[in-house]
Coordinates of C-alpha atoms in Angstrom, one line a residue:
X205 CA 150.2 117.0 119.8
X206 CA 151.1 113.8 118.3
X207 CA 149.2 111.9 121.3
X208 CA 145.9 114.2 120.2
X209 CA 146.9 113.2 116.6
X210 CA 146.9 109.4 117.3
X211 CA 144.0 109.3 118.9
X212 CA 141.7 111.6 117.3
X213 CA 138.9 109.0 117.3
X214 CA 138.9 109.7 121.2
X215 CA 140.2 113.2 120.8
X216 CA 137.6 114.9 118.7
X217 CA 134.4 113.8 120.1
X218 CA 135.6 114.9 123.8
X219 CA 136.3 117.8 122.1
X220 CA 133.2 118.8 120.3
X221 CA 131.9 118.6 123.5
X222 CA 134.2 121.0 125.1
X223 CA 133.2 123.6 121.9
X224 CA 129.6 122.9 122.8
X225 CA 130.1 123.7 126.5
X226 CA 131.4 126.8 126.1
X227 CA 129.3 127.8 123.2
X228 CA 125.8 126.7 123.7
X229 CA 123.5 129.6 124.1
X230 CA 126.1 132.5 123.2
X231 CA 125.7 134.8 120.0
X232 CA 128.9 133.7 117.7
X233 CA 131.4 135.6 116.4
X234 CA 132.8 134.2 113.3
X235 CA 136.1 133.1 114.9
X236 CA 133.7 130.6 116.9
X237 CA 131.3 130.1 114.3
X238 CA 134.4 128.6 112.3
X239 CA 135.6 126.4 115.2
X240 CA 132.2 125.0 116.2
X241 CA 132.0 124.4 112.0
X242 CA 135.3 122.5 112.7
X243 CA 134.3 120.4 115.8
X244 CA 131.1 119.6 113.8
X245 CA 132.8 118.3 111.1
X246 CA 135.2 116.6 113.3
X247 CA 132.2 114.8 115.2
X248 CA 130.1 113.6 112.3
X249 CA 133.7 112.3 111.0
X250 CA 134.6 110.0 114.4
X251 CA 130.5 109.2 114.0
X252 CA 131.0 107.3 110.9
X253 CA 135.1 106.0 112.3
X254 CA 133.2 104.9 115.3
X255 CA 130.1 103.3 113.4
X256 CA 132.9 101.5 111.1
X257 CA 134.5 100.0 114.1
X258 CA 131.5 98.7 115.2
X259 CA 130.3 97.4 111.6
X260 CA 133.6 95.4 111.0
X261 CA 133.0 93.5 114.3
X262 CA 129.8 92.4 113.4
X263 CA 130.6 91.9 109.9
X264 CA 128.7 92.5 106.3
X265 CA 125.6 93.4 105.6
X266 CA 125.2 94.3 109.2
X267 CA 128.1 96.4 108.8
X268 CA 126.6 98.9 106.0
X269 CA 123.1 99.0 107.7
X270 CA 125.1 100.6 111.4
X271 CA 126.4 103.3 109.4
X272 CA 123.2 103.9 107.2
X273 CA 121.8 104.5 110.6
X274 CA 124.3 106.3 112.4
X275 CA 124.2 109.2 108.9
X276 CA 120.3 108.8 109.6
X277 CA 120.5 109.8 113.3
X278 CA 122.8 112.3 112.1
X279 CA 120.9 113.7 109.5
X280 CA 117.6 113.7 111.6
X281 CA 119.1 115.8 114.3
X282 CA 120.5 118.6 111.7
X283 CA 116.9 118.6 110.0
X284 CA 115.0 119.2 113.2
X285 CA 117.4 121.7 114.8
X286 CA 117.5 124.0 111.8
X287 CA 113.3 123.3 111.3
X288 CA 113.2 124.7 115.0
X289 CA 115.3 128.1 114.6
X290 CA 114.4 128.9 110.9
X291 CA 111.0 129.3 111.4
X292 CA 108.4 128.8 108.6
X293 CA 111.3 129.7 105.7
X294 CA 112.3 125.6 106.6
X295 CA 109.1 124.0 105.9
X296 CA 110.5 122.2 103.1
X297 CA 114.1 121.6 104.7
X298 CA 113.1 117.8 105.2
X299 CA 112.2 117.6 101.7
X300 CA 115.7 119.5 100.3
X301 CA 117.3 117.3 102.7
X302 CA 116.1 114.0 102.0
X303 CA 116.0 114.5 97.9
X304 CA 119.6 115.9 98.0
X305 CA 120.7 113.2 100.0
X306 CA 119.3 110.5 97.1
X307 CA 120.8 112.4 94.7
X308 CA 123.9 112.0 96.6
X309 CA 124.0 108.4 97.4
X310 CA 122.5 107.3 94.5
X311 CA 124.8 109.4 91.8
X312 CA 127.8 110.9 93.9
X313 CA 128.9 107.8 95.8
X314 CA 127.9 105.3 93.6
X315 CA 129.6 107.5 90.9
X316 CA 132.6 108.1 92.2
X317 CA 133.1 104.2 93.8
X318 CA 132.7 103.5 89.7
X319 CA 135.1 105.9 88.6
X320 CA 137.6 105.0 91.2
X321 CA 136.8 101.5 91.2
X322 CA 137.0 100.7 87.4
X323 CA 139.7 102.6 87.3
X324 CA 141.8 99.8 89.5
X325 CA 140.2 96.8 87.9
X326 CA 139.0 98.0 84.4
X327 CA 135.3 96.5 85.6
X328 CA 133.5 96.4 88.8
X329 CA 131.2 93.2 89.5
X330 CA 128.5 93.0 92.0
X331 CA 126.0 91.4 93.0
X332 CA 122.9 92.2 90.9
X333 CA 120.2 90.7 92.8
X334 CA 121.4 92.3 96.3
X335 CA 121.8 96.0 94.7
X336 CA 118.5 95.9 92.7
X337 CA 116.5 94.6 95.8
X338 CA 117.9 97.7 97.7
X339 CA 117.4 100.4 94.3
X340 CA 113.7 99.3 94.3
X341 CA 113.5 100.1 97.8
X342 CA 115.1 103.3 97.9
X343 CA 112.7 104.0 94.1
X344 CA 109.4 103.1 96.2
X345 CA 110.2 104.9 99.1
X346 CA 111.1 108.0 97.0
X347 CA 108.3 107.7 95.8
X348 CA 106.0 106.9 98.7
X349 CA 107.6 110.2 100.7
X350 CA 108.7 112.8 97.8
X351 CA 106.6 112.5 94.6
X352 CA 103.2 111.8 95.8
X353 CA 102.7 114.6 97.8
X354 CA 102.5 116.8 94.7
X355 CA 99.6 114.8 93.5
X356 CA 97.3 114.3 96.6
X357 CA 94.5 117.2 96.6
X358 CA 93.6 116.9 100.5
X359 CA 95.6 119.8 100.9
X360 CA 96.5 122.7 99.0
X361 CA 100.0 122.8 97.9
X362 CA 102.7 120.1 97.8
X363 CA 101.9 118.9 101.8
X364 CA 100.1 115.8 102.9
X365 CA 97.5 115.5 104.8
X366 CA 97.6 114.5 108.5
X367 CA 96.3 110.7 107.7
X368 CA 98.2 110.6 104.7
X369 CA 101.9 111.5 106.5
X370 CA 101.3 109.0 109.3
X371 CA 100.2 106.5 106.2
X372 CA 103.8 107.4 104.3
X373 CA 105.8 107.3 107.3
X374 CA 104.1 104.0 108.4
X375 CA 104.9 102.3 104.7
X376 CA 108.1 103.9 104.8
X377 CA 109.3 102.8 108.3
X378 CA 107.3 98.8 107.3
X379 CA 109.3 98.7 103.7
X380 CA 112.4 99.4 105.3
X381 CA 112.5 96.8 108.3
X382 CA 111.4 94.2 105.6
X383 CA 114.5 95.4 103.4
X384 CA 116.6 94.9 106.8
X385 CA 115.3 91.5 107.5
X386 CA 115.9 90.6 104.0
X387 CA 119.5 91.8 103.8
X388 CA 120.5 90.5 107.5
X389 CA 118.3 87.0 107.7
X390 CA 116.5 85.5 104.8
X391 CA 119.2 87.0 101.6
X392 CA 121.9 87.9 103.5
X393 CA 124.7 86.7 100.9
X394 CA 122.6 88.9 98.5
X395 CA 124.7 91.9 99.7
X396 CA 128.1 90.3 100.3
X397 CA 131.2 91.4 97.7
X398 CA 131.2 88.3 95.1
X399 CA 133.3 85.8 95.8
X400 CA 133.0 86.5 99.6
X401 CA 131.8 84.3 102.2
X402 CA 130.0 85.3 105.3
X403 CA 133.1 84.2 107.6
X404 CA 135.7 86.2 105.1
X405 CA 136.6 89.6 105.5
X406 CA 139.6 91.3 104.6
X407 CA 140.9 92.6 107.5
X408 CA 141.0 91.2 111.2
X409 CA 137.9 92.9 113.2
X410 CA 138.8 94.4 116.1
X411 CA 138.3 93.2 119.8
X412 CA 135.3 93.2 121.5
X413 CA 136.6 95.8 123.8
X414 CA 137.1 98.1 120.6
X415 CA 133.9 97.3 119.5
X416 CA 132.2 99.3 123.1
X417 CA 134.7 101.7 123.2
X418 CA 133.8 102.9 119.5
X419 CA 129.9 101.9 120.6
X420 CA 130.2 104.4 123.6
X421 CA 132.2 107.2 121.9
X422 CA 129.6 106.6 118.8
X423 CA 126.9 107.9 121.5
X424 CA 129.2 110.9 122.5
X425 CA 129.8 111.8 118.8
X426 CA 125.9 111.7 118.1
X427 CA 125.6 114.0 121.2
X428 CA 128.0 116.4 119.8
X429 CA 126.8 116.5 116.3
X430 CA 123.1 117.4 117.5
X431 CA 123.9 120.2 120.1
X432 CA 126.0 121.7 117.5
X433 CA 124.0 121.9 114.9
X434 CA 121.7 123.6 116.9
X435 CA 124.8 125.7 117.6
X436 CA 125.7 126.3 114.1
X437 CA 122.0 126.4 112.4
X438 CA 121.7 130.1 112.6
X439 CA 125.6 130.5 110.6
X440 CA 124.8 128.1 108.2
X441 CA 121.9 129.8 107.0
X442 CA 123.1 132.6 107.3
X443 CA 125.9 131.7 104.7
X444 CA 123.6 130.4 102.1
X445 CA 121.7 134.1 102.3
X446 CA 124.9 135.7 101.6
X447 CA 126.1 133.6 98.9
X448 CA 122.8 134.0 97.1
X449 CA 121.9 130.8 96.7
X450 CA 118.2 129.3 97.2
X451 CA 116.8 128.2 101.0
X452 CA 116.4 124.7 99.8
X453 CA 120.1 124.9 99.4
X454 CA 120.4 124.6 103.1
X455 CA 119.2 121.0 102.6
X456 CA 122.2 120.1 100.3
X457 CA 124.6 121.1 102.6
X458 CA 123.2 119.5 105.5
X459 CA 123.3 116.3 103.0
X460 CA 126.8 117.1 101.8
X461 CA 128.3 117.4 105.3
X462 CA 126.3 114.3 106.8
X463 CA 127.4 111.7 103.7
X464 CA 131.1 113.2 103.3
X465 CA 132.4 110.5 105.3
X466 CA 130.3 107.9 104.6
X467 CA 131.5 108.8 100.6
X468 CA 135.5 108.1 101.6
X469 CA 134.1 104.3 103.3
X470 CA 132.1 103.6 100.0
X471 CA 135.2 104.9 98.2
X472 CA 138.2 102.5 99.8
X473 CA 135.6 99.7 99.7
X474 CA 135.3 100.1 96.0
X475 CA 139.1 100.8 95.6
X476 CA 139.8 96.9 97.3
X477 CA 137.2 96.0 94.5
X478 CA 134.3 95.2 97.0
X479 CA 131.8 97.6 95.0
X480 CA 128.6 95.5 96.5
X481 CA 129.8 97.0 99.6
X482 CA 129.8 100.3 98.3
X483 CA 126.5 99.8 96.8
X484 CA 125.2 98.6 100.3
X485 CA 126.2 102.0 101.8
X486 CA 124.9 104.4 99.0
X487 CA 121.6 102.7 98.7
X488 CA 121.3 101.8 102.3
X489 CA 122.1 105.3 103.2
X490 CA 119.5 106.3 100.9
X491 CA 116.8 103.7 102.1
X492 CA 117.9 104.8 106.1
X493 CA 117.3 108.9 104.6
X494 CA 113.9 108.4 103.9
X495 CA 112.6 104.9 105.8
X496 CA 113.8 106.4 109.4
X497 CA 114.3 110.1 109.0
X498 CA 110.2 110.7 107.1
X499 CA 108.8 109.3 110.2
X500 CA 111.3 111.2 112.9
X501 CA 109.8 114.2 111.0
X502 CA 106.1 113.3 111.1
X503 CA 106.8 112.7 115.0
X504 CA 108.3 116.2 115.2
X505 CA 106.0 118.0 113.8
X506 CA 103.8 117.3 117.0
X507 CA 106.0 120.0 118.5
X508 CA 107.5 121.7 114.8
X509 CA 105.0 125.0 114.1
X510 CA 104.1 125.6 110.5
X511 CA 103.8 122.8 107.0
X512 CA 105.6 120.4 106.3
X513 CA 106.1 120.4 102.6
X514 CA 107.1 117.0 100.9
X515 CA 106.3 116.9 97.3
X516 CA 109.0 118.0 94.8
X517 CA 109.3 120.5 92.1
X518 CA 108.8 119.3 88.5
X519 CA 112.7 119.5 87.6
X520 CA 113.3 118.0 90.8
X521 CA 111.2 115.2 90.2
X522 CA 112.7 114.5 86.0
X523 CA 116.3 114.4 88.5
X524 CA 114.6 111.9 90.8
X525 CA 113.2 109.4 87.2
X526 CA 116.1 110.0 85.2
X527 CA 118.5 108.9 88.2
X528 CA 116.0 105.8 88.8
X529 CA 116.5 105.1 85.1
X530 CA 120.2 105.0 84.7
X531 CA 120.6 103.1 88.1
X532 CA 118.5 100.5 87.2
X533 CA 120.6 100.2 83.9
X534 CA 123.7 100.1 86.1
X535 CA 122.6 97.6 88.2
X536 CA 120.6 95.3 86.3
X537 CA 124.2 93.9 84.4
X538 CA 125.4 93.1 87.9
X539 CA 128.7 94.9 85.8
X540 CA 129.9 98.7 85.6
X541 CA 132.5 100.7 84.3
X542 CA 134.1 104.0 84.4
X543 CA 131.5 105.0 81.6
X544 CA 128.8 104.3 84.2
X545 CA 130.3 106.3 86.8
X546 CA 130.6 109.0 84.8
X547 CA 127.3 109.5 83.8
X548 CA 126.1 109.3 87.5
X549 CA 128.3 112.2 88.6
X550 CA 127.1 113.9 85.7
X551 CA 123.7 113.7 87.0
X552 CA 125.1 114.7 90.1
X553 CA 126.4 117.8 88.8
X554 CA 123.4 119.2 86.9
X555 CA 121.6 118.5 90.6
X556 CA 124.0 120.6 92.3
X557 CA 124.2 123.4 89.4
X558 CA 120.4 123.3 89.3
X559 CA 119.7 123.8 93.5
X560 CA 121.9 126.7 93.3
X561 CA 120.8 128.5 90.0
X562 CA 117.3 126.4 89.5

């Protein structure tokens, strides 16, 4: 036990596997539905340990951007499984999934890196011109993918039309290669912790051979996560039925599960008083939501049956401005404190009250 224990990294995704073997194809009880829920968990856990293995090796900003993607591939792979067994109840599942993971990002982890942060060091200082280059990103993109389809009249309802998706999903995929260039090549100590060279780090990276260990299992964790959520899809909605809440809250707990462990990195980095790398993960997670996973979707729905519905609700949408607004305020100082941190989980919280009673 205490060998599994120590090397749960390597433990876990073998084992998710193992859960999937046996479980792929078969009606669930509930004792399995709760263990494949556990091995899921477990696998998009040793995802993000694996993808922060890899990212201290290579170092910041590259770091932040290998777990943005890893959530992304993640997240992509719930979205599409569930949008394949739900049927036409899930055409607005990518939408949920992708607003409730801004809201996330943008006011749960930045939110609670501030309120843990300050409450170390009294006041957390980043780097202004790094974190607003990446909030306008994540702001156009938003909305690029989210708000506009509620305007355009080239089909009825909020849903683009098929020009105008592969348009969005185009811009979407364009904006956020530039941002990457931008943050790896041209600006690159734009999005380092102040006072923090390109060389420093604060901790010795691990070996190379580390680094393509955590690479490969990475792969096997990825693996896991998307045959179990195919797995799992049926329970999980299921569970939201039951509990009354909405369908779209389907899309928050896909969100809630995928950033979890992305939240605890953000969280430690802002508790050593690096909050710019913090920052780099919520927004970057953000940018990666809706620059990679909008286009996986317009490729799936080659083969997905039914709309796909993008544009948000009008509450949704005053959530999606107001959080815009008091980020932009947060950032622009290049200085935050508890009081900043605050307010963001307070938008947070009226998000998460709303999607269930909206």
């Amino acid at each position: 036990m205490r060998a599994l224990i120590r090397y749960w990294p390597l433990s876990v995704p073998l084992f998710a596997l193992v859960v999937l073997a046996f479980t792929w194809g078969v009606d669930l009880p509930v004792i399995l539905v709760i263990i494949v829920a556990v091995a899921l968990a477990g696998a998009v856990s040793t995802a993000v340990h694996h993808a922060e293995v890899v990212a201290h090796r290579i170092g910041e900003p590259f770091g932040s951007l290998v777990l943005a993607v890893a959530v992304t591939v993640i997240e992509v792979a719930l979205i599409v499984t569930l949008m394949v067994s739900g049927g036409p109840e899930t055409a607005s599942l990518a939408r949920d999934t992708v607003f409730a993971a801004v809201m996330i990002t943008c006011n749960g982890i930045v939110g609670i890196a501030l309120l843990i942060g300050a409450t170390r060091h009294r006041v957390m200082v980043f780097n202004a011109e790094g974190a607003g280059a990446a909030l306008a990103t994540v702001a156009t993109l938003a909305t690029l993918s989210l708000v506009l389809p509620t305007f355009t009249t080239s089909k009825p309802g909020p849903e683009f039309s098929t020009g105008q998706l592969v348009f969005a999903a185009a811009a979407s995929l364009a904006l956020y290669i530039l941002f990457v260039f931008t943050q790896t090549k041209e600006h690159r100590d734009f999005f380092l912790p102040v006072g923090v060279s390109a060389e420093e780090d604060h901790a010795p990276p691990p070996t190379a051979k580390a680094a393509w260990i955590s690479l490969g299992m990475l792969l096997v964790s990825l693996v896991a996560v998307v045959g179990l959520a195919k797995v799992e899809s049926p329970a999980i909605e299921a569970g939201v039925a039951a509990a009354g809440f909405p369908q779209s809250f389907v899309g928050v707990v896909i969100a809630l599960l995928v950033l979890l462990p992305e939240t605890f990195a953000a969280v430690r980095a802002a508790a050593r008083d690096r909050m710019q790398t913090s920052l780099n993960l919520s927004f970057g997670s953000a940018m990666a939501s809706i620059g990679l996973t909008i286009p996986a979707i317009a490729v799936a729905t080659i083969w997905l049956d039914g709309p796909l519905v993008l544009g948000l609700g009008s509450t949704q949408m005053v959530l999606l401005a107001l959080t815009f607004v008091v980020a932009i305020l947060t950032v622009v100082p290049g200085r935050a404190t508890r009081l900043q941190g605050g307010v963001h989980l307070a938008l947070l919280a009226a998000f998460l009250f709303l999607a269930i009673n909206p």
